[in-house]
Tab-separated table of C-alpha atoms in Angstrom:
chain	number	residue	atom	x	y	z
A	1	MET	CA	0.000	0.000	0.000
A	2	PHE	CA	2.807	2.388	0.881
A	3	LEU	CA	4.565	1.725	-2.440
A	4	GLN	CA	1.351	2.223	-4.400
A	5	THR	CA	0.668	5.514	-2.598
A	6	LEU	CA	4.215	6.691	-3.226
A	7	ARG	CA	4.012	5.826	-6.924
A	8	SER	CA	0.660	7.582	-7.205
A	9	ARG	CA	2.046	10.808	-5.747
A	10	LEU	CA	5.146	10.663	-7.925
A	11	SER	CA	3.037	10.060	-11.027
A	12	GLY	CA	0.906	13.079	-10.181
A	13	LEU	CA	3.999	15.240	-9.764
A	14	LEU	CA	5.359	13.965	-13.080
A	15	LEU	CA	2.139	14.843	-14.894
A	16	LEU	CA	2.163	18.346	-13.376
A	17	SER	CA	5.799	18.900	-14.367
A	18	TRP	CA	5.128	17.663	-17.886
A	19	ALA	CA	2.103	19.939	-18.256
A	20	VAL	CA	4.060	23.003	-17.153
A	21	GLY	CA	6.920	22.124	-19.502
A	22	SER	CA	4.568	21.585	-22.447
A	23	ALA	CA	2.855	24.926	-21.858
A	24	GLN	CA	6.184	26.716	-21.984
A	25	ALA	CA	7.561	24.726	-24.932
A	26	GLN	CA	9.422	26.552	-27.663
A	27	SER	CA	11.814	25.695	-30.459
A	28	PRO	CA	15.088	24.307	-29.083
A	29	MET	CA	18.062	26.684	-29.208
A	30	ASP	CA	21.420	25.594	-30.503
A	31	LEU	CA	24.761	26.773	-29.117
A	32	ALA	CA	25.220	29.533	-31.702
A	33	THR	CA	21.835	31.024	-30.789
A	34	VAL	CA	22.590	30.959	-27.065
A	35	LEU	CA	25.998	32.575	-27.602
A	36	ASP	CA	24.399	35.286	-29.732
A	37	LEU	CA	21.865	35.812	-26.950
A	38	THR	CA	24.747	36.255	-24.523
A	39	LEU	CA	26.493	38.811	-26.732
A	40	ARG	CA	23.288	40.835	-27.029
A	41	HIS	CA	22.137	40.779	-23.410
A	42	HIS	CA	24.958	40.146	-20.944
A	43	PRO	CA	26.137	43.303	-19.102
A	44	VAL	CA	29.750	42.116	-19.258
A	45	VAL	CA	29.680	42.591	-23.037
A	46	ALA	CA	28.305	46.130	-22.642
A	47	ARG	CA	30.989	46.910	-20.060
A	48	ILE	CA	33.708	45.596	-22.382
A	49	ASP	CA	32.439	47.798	-25.214
A	50	ALA	CA	32.447	50.834	-22.919
A	51	GLN	CA	35.985	50.068	-21.747
A	52	ARG	CA	37.177	49.780	-25.342
A	53	ARG	CA	35.834	53.247	-26.089
A	54	GLN	CA	37.951	54.588	-23.242
A	55	LEU	CA	41.244	53.453	-24.765
A	56	PRO	CA	41.987	55.655	-27.851
A	57	PRO	CA	42.097	59.073	-26.049
A	58	SER	CA	45.008	57.971	-23.861
A	59	GLU	CA	47.274	57.647	-26.924
A	60	SER	CA	46.295	61.107	-28.164
A	61	LEU	CA	46.872	62.672	-24.761
A	62	ALA	CA	50.296	61.040	-24.470
A	63	ALA	CA	51.466	62.816	-27.632
A	64	TYR	CA	51.001	66.252	-26.077
A	65	SER	CA	54.038	68.041	-24.664
A	66	PRO	CA	53.708	70.003	-21.403
A	67	PRO	CA	51.272	72.873	-22.004
A	68	LEU	CA	52.360	76.453	-22.639
A	69	GLN	CA	51.899	78.809	-19.698
A	70	LEU	CA	50.843	82.440	-19.833
A	71	GLY	CA	52.025	84.560	-16.904
A	72	VAL	CA	51.928	88.138	-15.635
A	73	ASP	CA	54.487	89.565	-13.167
A	74	ALA	CA	54.074	92.953	-11.412
A	75	GLU	CA	56.740	94.900	-9.449
A	76	ASN	CA	56.836	98.091	-7.332
A	77	LEU	CA	53.356	97.668	-5.961
A	78	ASP	CA	53.580	100.236	-3.160
A	79	ASP	CA	51.776	103.333	-1.900
A	80	ARG	CA	53.679	105.778	-4.109
A	81	GLY	CA	51.280	105.205	-6.990
A	82	ALA	CA	51.237	103.352	-10.235
A	83	ASP	CA	53.910	105.506	-11.922
A	84	ARG	CA	56.692	103.119	-10.793
A	85	LEU	CA	54.784	99.939	-11.744
A	86	GLU	CA	56.635	97.373	-13.811
A	87	THR	CA	54.676	94.551	-15.447
A	88	THR	CA	55.876	91.608	-17.498
A	89	LEU	CA	53.598	89.539	-19.726
A	90	SER	CA	55.302	86.237	-20.597
A	91	LEU	CA	54.737	82.948	-22.372
A	92	SER	CA	56.737	79.893	-21.239
A	93	GLY	CA	57.085	76.272	-22.171
A	94	VAL	CA	59.369	73.227	-22.255
A	95	LEU	CA	61.351	71.778	-25.125
A	96	GLU	CA	61.419	67.987	-24.755
A	97	TRP	CA	64.463	66.159	-26.079
A	98	GLY	CA	65.116	62.609	-27.130
A	99	GLY	CA	61.684	61.778	-28.570
A	100	GLN	CA	59.869	61.725	-25.239
A	101	PRO	CA	56.420	62.348	-26.795
A	102	GLN	CA	56.891	59.349	-29.099
A	103	ALA	CA	58.043	57.256	-26.145
A	104	ARG	CA	54.960	58.250	-24.133
A	105	VAL	CA	52.749	57.346	-27.085
A	106	GLY	CA	54.502	53.971	-27.262
A	107	VAL	CA	53.772	53.333	-23.579
A	108	ALA	CA	50.118	54.344	-23.947
A	109	ARG	CA	49.694	52.261	-27.085
A	110	SER	CA	51.217	49.152	-25.502
A	111	GLU	CA	49.120	49.603	-22.351
A	112	ASN	CA	45.972	49.956	-24.450
A	113	GLU	CA	46.831	46.822	-26.395
A	114	ALA	CA	47.281	44.913	-23.145
A	115	VAL	CA	43.865	46.113	-21.983
A	116	ARG	CA	42.318	45.085	-25.310
A	117	LEU	CA	43.711	41.587	-24.886
A	118	GLN	CA	42.359	41.429	-21.329
A	119	LEU	CA	38.920	42.503	-22.548
A	120	ALA	CA	39.032	39.926	-25.341
A	121	GLN	CA	39.890	37.244	-22.769
A	122	GLN	CA	36.987	38.356	-20.566
A	123	ARG	CA	34.654	38.062	-23.554
A	124	LEU	CA	36.021	34.611	-24.368
A	125	ASP	CA	35.657	33.496	-20.734
A	126	LEU	CA	32.045	34.683	-20.736
A	127	LEU	CA	31.218	32.728	-23.889
A	128	ALA	CA	33.057	29.647	-22.639
A	129	ASN	CA	31.093	29.723	-19.382
A	130	THR	CA	27.831	30.046	-21.288
A	131	ALA	CA	28.777	27.188	-23.619
A	132	SER	CA	29.710	24.948	-20.691
A	133	ARG	CA	26.356	25.590	-19.025
A	134	PHE	CA	24.654	24.957	-22.361
A	135	ILE	CA	26.240	21.501	-22.458
A	136	ALA	CA	25.115	20.926	-18.861
A	137	LEU	CA	21.499	21.656	-19.861
A	138	VAL	CA	21.759	19.352	-22.875
A	139	GLY	CA	23.090	16.662	-20.550
A	140	ALA	CA	20.220	17.189	-18.128
A	141	GLN	CA	17.746	16.766	-20.985
A	142	GLU	CA	19.473	13.558	-22.020
A	143	ALA	CA	19.436	12.318	-18.434
A	144	ILE	CA	15.667	12.441	-18.285
A	145	LYS	CA	15.510	10.289	-21.418
A	146	GLN	CA	17.685	7.723	-19.698
A	147	ALA	CA	15.496	7.957	-16.604
A	148	SER	CA	12.437	7.276	-18.771
A	149	GLU	CA	14.107	4.220	-20.266
A	150	ALA	CA	14.976	2.977	-16.788
A	151	GLN	CA	11.378	3.566	-15.743
A	152	ALA	CA	10.141	1.519	-18.704
A	153	LEU	CA	12.458	-1.331	-17.729
A	154	ALA	CA	11.242	-1.198	-14.137
A	155	ARG	CA	7.601	-1.154	-15.233
A	156	ARG	CA	8.103	-4.122	-17.524
A	157	THR	CA	9.813	-6.020	-14.717
A	158	ARG	CA	6.967	-5.171	-12.338
A	159	GLU	CA	4.397	-6.463	-14.836
A	160	ALA	CA	6.372	-9.672	-15.406
A	161	THR	CA	6.698	-10.163	-11.647
A	162	LYS	CA	2.958	-9.637	-11.201
A	163	ARG	CA	2.208	-12.298	-13.777
A	164	ARG	CA	4.632	-14.713	-12.122
A	165	GLN	CA	3.153	-13.983	-8.696
A	166	GLN	CA	-0.358	-14.664	-10.003
A	167	ALA	CA	0.913	-17.927	-11.458
A	168	GLY	CA	2.475	-18.826	-8.120
A	169	ALA	CA	6.038	-18.655	-9.458
A	170	ALA	CA	7.002	-15.517	-7.517
A	171	SER	CA	6.494	-14.441	-3.957
A	172	ARG	CA	4.742	-11.387	-2.608
A	173	ALA	CA	8.149	-10.055	-1.576
A	174	ASP	CA	9.350	-10.223	-5.186
A	175	LEU	CA	6.385	-8.103	-6.291
A	176	GLN	CA	7.081	-5.576	-3.527
A	177	ARG	CA	10.721	-5.336	-4.611
A	178	ALA	CA	9.618	-4.747	-8.205
A	179	GLU	CA	7.176	-2.067	-7.006
A	180	LEU	CA	9.983	-0.433	-5.023
A	181	ALA	CA	12.279	-0.416	-8.070
A	182	LEU	CA	9.524	1.256	-10.137
A	183	ALA	CA	8.952	3.880	-7.436
A	184	GLN	CA	12.661	4.632	-7.409
A	185	ALA	CA	12.570	5.018	-11.204
A	186	ASP	CA	9.660	7.454	-10.872
A	187	LEU	CA	11.612	9.457	-8.285
A	188	ALA	CA	14.641	9.529	-10.583
A	189	ILE	CA	12.503	11.187	-13.279
A	190	VAL	CA	11.311	13.825	-10.818
A	191	ASN	CA	14.901	14.528	-9.804
A	192	ALA	CA	15.944	14.672	-13.467
A	193	ARG	CA	13.268	17.264	-14.231
A	194	GLN	CA	14.427	19.321	-11.268
A	195	SER	CA	17.983	19.125	-12.616
A	196	ILE	CA	16.736	20.454	-15.938
A	197	GLU	CA	15.132	23.446	-14.230
A	198	ALA	CA	18.323	24.198	-12.305
A	199	ALA	CA	20.497	23.846	-15.433
A	200	ARG	CA	18.121	26.060	-17.407
A	201	ALA	CA	18.165	28.763	-14.737
A	202	SER	CA	21.947	28.582	-14.599
A	203	LEU	CA	22.196	28.986	-18.377
A	204	GLU	CA	19.772	31.915	-18.378
A	205	ILE	CA	21.866	33.671	-15.742
A	206	ALA	CA	25.095	32.917	-17.628
A	207	SER	CA	23.643	34.350	-20.846
A	208	GLY	CA	22.267	37.441	-19.110
A	209	ALA	CA	18.982	37.099	-20.983
A	210	GLY	CA	16.796	36.669	-17.887
A	211	ARG	CA	14.225	34.164	-16.725
A	212	GLY	CA	12.056	32.550	-19.364
A	213	SER	CA	14.403	33.352	-22.246
A	214	ILE	CA	15.518	29.723	-22.687
A	215	GLN	CA	13.274	26.681	-22.507
A	216	THR	CA	14.952	23.848	-24.379
A	217	VAL	CA	18.281	23.488	-26.148
A	218	ALA	CA	19.480	21.079	-28.798
A	219	ALA	CA	22.892	19.522	-29.409
A	220	ASN	CA	24.179	16.081	-30.289
A	221	LEU	CA	26.408	14.946	-27.452
A	222	ASP	CA	27.259	11.812	-29.434
A	223	GLN	CA	29.081	14.005	-31.975
A	224	LEU	CA	32.499	14.421	-30.396
A	225	PRO	CA	35.038	16.935	-31.761
A	226	GLY	CA	38.073	15.087	-33.044
A	227	LEU	CA	40.992	15.070	-30.629
A	228	PRO	CA	44.060	16.704	-32.208
A	229	ALA	CA	47.601	15.503	-31.654
A	230	LEU	CA	49.262	16.759	-28.498
A	231	ALA	CA	52.251	18.111	-30.434
A	232	ALA	CA	49.901	20.197	-32.590
A	233	LEU	CA	48.308	21.701	-29.495
A	234	LEU	CA	51.641	22.538	-27.886
A	235	SER	CA	52.853	24.193	-31.076
A	236	GLN	CA	49.957	26.652	-30.864
A	237	ALA	CA	50.805	27.770	-27.330
A	238	PRO	CA	52.699	30.935	-28.418
A	239	ASP	CA	49.535	32.219	-30.131
A	240	ALA	CA	47.233	31.509	-27.182
A	241	PRO	CA	45.542	34.441	-25.392
A	242	ALA	CA	47.409	33.912	-22.104
A	243	VAL	CA	50.787	34.074	-23.851
A	244	GLN	CA	49.712	37.026	-25.988
A	245	LEU	CA	48.735	38.838	-22.810
A	246	ALA	CA	52.152	38.067	-21.320
A	247	ASP	CA	53.761	39.333	-24.538
A	248	ALA	CA	51.767	42.529	-24.219
A	249	GLY	CA	53.013	42.943	-20.648
A	250	LEU	CA	56.587	42.551	-21.898
A	251	ILE	CA	56.026	45.195	-24.572
A	252	VAL	CA	54.640	47.566	-21.945
A	253	ALA	CA	57.734	47.006	-19.786
A	254	ARG	CA	60.038	47.675	-22.747
A	255	SER	CA	58.152	50.852	-23.650
A	256	ARG	CA	58.422	52.146	-20.092
A	257	LEU	CA	62.156	51.409	-20.063
A	258	GLN	CA	62.643	53.337	-23.300
A	259	LEU	CA	60.724	56.286	-21.878
A	260	ALA	CA	62.820	56.259	-18.695
A	261	GLN	CA	66.024	56.166	-20.753
A	262	ARG	CA	64.936	59.114	-22.859
A	263	GLN	CA	64.153	61.146	-19.762
A	264	THR	CA	67.836	61.214	-18.735
A	265	ARG	CA	68.370	64.243	-20.982
A	266	PRO	CA	66.999	67.348	-19.251
A	267	ASP	CA	64.222	69.324	-20.885
A	268	LEU	CA	64.946	72.935	-21.800
A	269	GLY	CA	62.606	75.475	-20.298
A	270	TRP	CA	62.049	78.781	-22.072
A	271	ASN	CA	60.052	81.956	-21.562
A	272	LEU	CA	59.374	84.937	-23.777
A	273	GLY	CA	57.736	88.112	-22.617
A	274	ILE	CA	57.321	91.888	-22.751
A	275	ARG	CA	58.241	94.119	-19.781
A	276	ASP	CA	56.470	97.473	-19.384
A	277	ASP	CA	58.209	100.093	-17.161
A	278	ARG	CA	55.870	102.962	-16.266
A	279	GLU	CA	58.570	105.018	-14.518
A	280	ARG	CA	60.831	105.097	-17.568
A	281	ASP	CA	57.955	104.845	-20.010
A	282	SER	CA	59.686	102.004	-21.874
A	283	GLN	CA	59.041	98.475	-23.002
A	284	ALA	CA	61.525	95.645	-23.455
A	285	LEU	CA	61.534	92.122	-24.845
A	286	VAL	CA	62.427	89.477	-22.256
A	287	LEU	CA	63.843	86.067	-23.183
A	288	GLY	CA	64.987	83.421	-20.766
A	289	PHE	CA	66.026	79.754	-20.599
A	290	SER	CA	66.264	77.237	-17.746
A	291	LEU	CA	67.845	73.810	-17.475
A	292	PRO	CA	67.329	71.443	-14.537
A	293	LEU	CA	70.510	70.083	-13.021
A	294	GLY	CA	71.113	66.515	-11.934
A	295	GLN	CA	68.462	65.090	-14.270
A	296	SER	CA	70.564	62.058	-15.224
A	297	SER	CA	71.290	60.988	-11.657
A	298	ARG	CA	67.636	61.389	-10.666
A	299	THR	CA	66.447	59.188	-13.526
A	300	GLN	CA	68.887	56.335	-12.895
A	301	PRO	CA	66.723	54.698	-10.163
A	302	ARG	CA	63.736	54.914	-12.509
A	303	ILE	CA	65.724	53.291	-15.310
A	304	ALA	CA	66.875	50.545	-12.968
A	305	GLN	CA	63.310	49.929	-11.848
A	306	ALA	CA	62.038	49.805	-15.441
A	307	GLY	CA	64.863	47.417	-16.381
A	308	ALA	CA	63.949	45.108	-13.518
A	309	ALA	CA	60.272	45.277	-14.562
A	310	GLN	CA	61.266	44.249	-18.073
A	311	GLU	CA	63.204	41.289	-16.690
A	312	VAL	CA	60.212	40.264	-14.602
A	313	ALA	CA	57.941	40.552	-17.655
A	314	THR	CA	60.342	38.391	-19.665
A	315	HIS	CA	60.237	35.661	-17.034
A	316	ALA	CA	56.457	36.041	-16.763
A	317	ARG	CA	56.158	35.423	-20.487
A	318	ASP	CA	58.235	32.244	-20.242
A	319	ILE	CA	56.188	31.107	-17.248
A	320	ALA	CA	52.950	31.777	-19.154
A	321	VAL	CA	54.106	29.486	-21.975
A	322	LEU	CA	55.029	26.705	-19.573
A	323	ASP	CA	51.809	27.048	-17.558
A	324	LEU	CA	49.741	26.971	-20.723
A	325	GLN	CA	51.565	23.921	-22.044
A	326	ALA	CA	50.952	22.144	-18.734
A	327	LEU	CA	47.243	22.975	-18.931
A	328	LEU	CA	47.109	21.777	-22.526
A	329	VAL	CA	48.754	18.467	-21.590
A	330	ASP	CA	46.359	17.938	-18.666
A	331	ASN	CA	43.355	18.878	-20.774
A	332	TRP	CA	44.435	16.680	-23.672
A	333	GLN	CA	45.066	13.734	-21.338
A	334	ALA	CA	41.619	14.114	-19.814
A	335	LEU	CA	39.999	14.341	-23.250
A	336	ALA	CA	41.849	11.249	-24.447
A	337	GLY	CA	40.760	9.312	-21.359
A	338	TRP	CA	37.118	10.319	-21.690
A	339	LYS	CA	37.168	9.509	-25.403
A	340	ARG	CA	38.460	6.003	-24.672
A	341	GLU	CA	35.837	5.608	-21.961
A	342	ILE	CA	33.043	6.729	-24.286
A	343	GLU	CA	34.203	4.422	-27.086
A	344	SER	CA	34.467	1.462	-24.726
A	345	LEU	CA	31.031	2.084	-23.254
A	346	THR	CA	29.418	2.673	-26.647
A	347	THR	CA	30.925	-0.205	-28.589
A	348	THR	CA	31.379	-2.893	-25.934
A	349	LEU	CA	30.094	-2.423	-22.389
A	350	ILE	CA	26.610	-1.043	-23.000
A	351	PRO	CA	25.753	-3.429	-25.887
A	352	GLN	CA	26.899	-6.372	-23.778
A	353	SER	CA	24.911	-5.128	-20.784
A	354	GLN	CA	21.820	-4.685	-22.962
A	355	ALA	CA	22.207	-8.232	-24.247
A	356	VAL	CA	22.488	-9.538	-20.684
A	357	VAL	CA	19.343	-7.638	-19.622
A	358	ARG	CA	17.380	-8.989	-22.596
A	359	ALA	CA	18.478	-12.542	-21.883
A	360	LEU	CA	17.704	-12.280	-18.179
A	361	ARG	CA	14.348	-10.630	-18.842
A	362	ASP	CA	13.286	-13.355	-21.240
A	363	GLY	CA	14.574	-16.009	-18.857
A	364	TYR	CA	12.879	-14.345	-15.889
A	365	GLU	CA	9.517	-14.330	-17.653
A	366	GLN	CA	10.036	-18.030	-18.339
A	367	GLY	CA	11.053	-18.702	-14.740
A	368	ARG	CA	14.723	-19.525	-15.390
A	369	TYR	CA	16.229	-16.563	-13.513
A	370	SER	CA	15.453	-14.774	-10.291
A	371	LEU	CA	14.265	-11.175	-9.835
A	372	LEU	CA	17.510	-10.393	-8.038
A	373	GLU	CA	19.563	-11.358	-11.114
A	374	LEU	CA	17.383	-9.279	-13.452
A	375	SER	CA	17.317	-6.240	-11.154
A	376	SER	CA	21.071	-6.339	-10.717
A	377	ALA	CA	21.594	-6.448	-14.496
A	378	GLN	CA	19.173	-3.555	-15.054
A	379	ARG	CA	20.919	-1.425	-12.423
A	380	GLU	CA	24.271	-2.122	-14.091
A	381	LEU	CA	22.880	-1.092	-17.485
A	382	ASN	CA	21.473	2.130	-16.024
A	383	ARG	CA	24.813	2.862	-14.366
A	384	LEU	CA	26.742	2.351	-17.604
A	385	ARG	CA	24.369	4.626	-19.504
A	386	ALA	CA	24.738	7.332	-16.865
A	387	GLN	CA	28.517	6.908	-16.972
A	388	GLN	CA	28.471	7.283	-20.758
A	389	LEU	CA	26.395	10.472	-20.564
A	390	ALA	CA	28.633	11.957	-17.860
A	391	ALA	CA	31.733	11.214	-19.952
A	392	ARG	CA	30.193	12.877	-23.000
A	393	ILE	CA	29.297	15.957	-20.987
A	394	ARG	CA	32.809	16.167	-19.523
A	395	TYR	CA	34.352	15.681	-22.964
A	396	HIS	CA	32.399	18.549	-24.509
A	397	GLN	CA	32.964	20.863	-21.554
A	398	SER	CA	36.662	20.066	-21.512
A	399	TRP	CA	36.822	20.708	-25.248
A	400	ILE	CA	35.285	24.130	-24.617
A	401	SER	CA	37.984	24.774	-22.010
A	402	LEU	CA	40.598	23.720	-24.556
A	403	GLU	CA	39.234	26.151	-27.120
A	404	ARG	CA	39.223	28.902	-24.508
A	405	LEU	CA	42.880	28.223	-23.696
A	406	LEU	CA	43.853	28.380	-27.375
A	407	GLY	CA	41.518	31.230	-28.294
A	408	ARG	CA	39.653	29.181	-30.887
A	409	PRO	CA	35.980	29.509	-31.800
A	410	LEU	CA	33.694	27.788	-29.344
A	411	ILE	CA	31.822	25.878	-32.072
A	412	SER	CA	33.922	23.149	-33.660
A	413	GLU	CA	33.727	23.258	-37.459
A	414	ASN	CA	34.910	19.687	-38.099
A	415	PRO	CA	33.420	17.334	-35.503
A	416	SER	CA	34.077	13.659	-35.877
């Protein structure tokens, strides 16, 4: 009675969930559509666009020399009147030597390029996260199909057990165990539907499109991107985004060192003005120059610091290559392992398990095998199918991570 009540409640919950899902049904979205949705709606993309618009002015500003200054000097401001007043109207500026404006532009340009690479990596990370959650939702949809197949197996076993019990070939306990297995299969479907809702909500948040924007998605998890050779992956490491970003940091360090070196030569200050002497009723042209002393010695610590920063950036670039190669090796090894696991499950283990279940089911209905043997075989088949689905999900998600590391498109053009 308890098992029948439990199954009745689960069936009611399943019907309610199915009705809600059917009411909200829409055409399944593929990965390209979801990624386009992300690019159009996610605030990170809007922030990246705004940050890109901030970059060009810094290069223009760096080209400017120190501004000209307009000054007025007054002398003999006392109580004897304005007849002794002397005023000087002057214009002053600085002559920069050694190509300092060009060096500043080089620093600004290299810094902007580094920021552009960072923004591109943020955009790629956003799309990779969305794609990974897309695969998770596809996997959740596949899981409910497997749960339905397991439910059908459990129902067929329950019906066979009922017939055997009516014929006196099975005990009441066997029928109760079959009822329990069917109730567990019903519960697995409820849990699978809940997983779909959670995966859908996660994908909607990752895409930035909001609740209700995504209902179902479509992708063939059986279609695995071909695994390239490890040597081919490692050869592409220098062009990967992480290494390019390290290269950009090295260029910034070199540009700053060049600017510091060019600042060792002192800038020449100049001023030009007109002096008006009320007491003598005369005007005179005033010209002056100034040169800071000790400029070279003051810039040496800055040059040393910039040189050390360049050395650090050089090592950071080498470290970035090694770190990326290590990640590529780990990722490739994981992909190769999951591919072997998927092939073994698909070609050998699952077909053999299905054959065993069919043989035991036919034998059980004829009274040659026990319910325990059949149930054990069905559980093993369900486990292998779940293992196969999990491996496919991990393979696709790891492939997305691989494409993110190498800066490739997220949609493979030549799946195998």
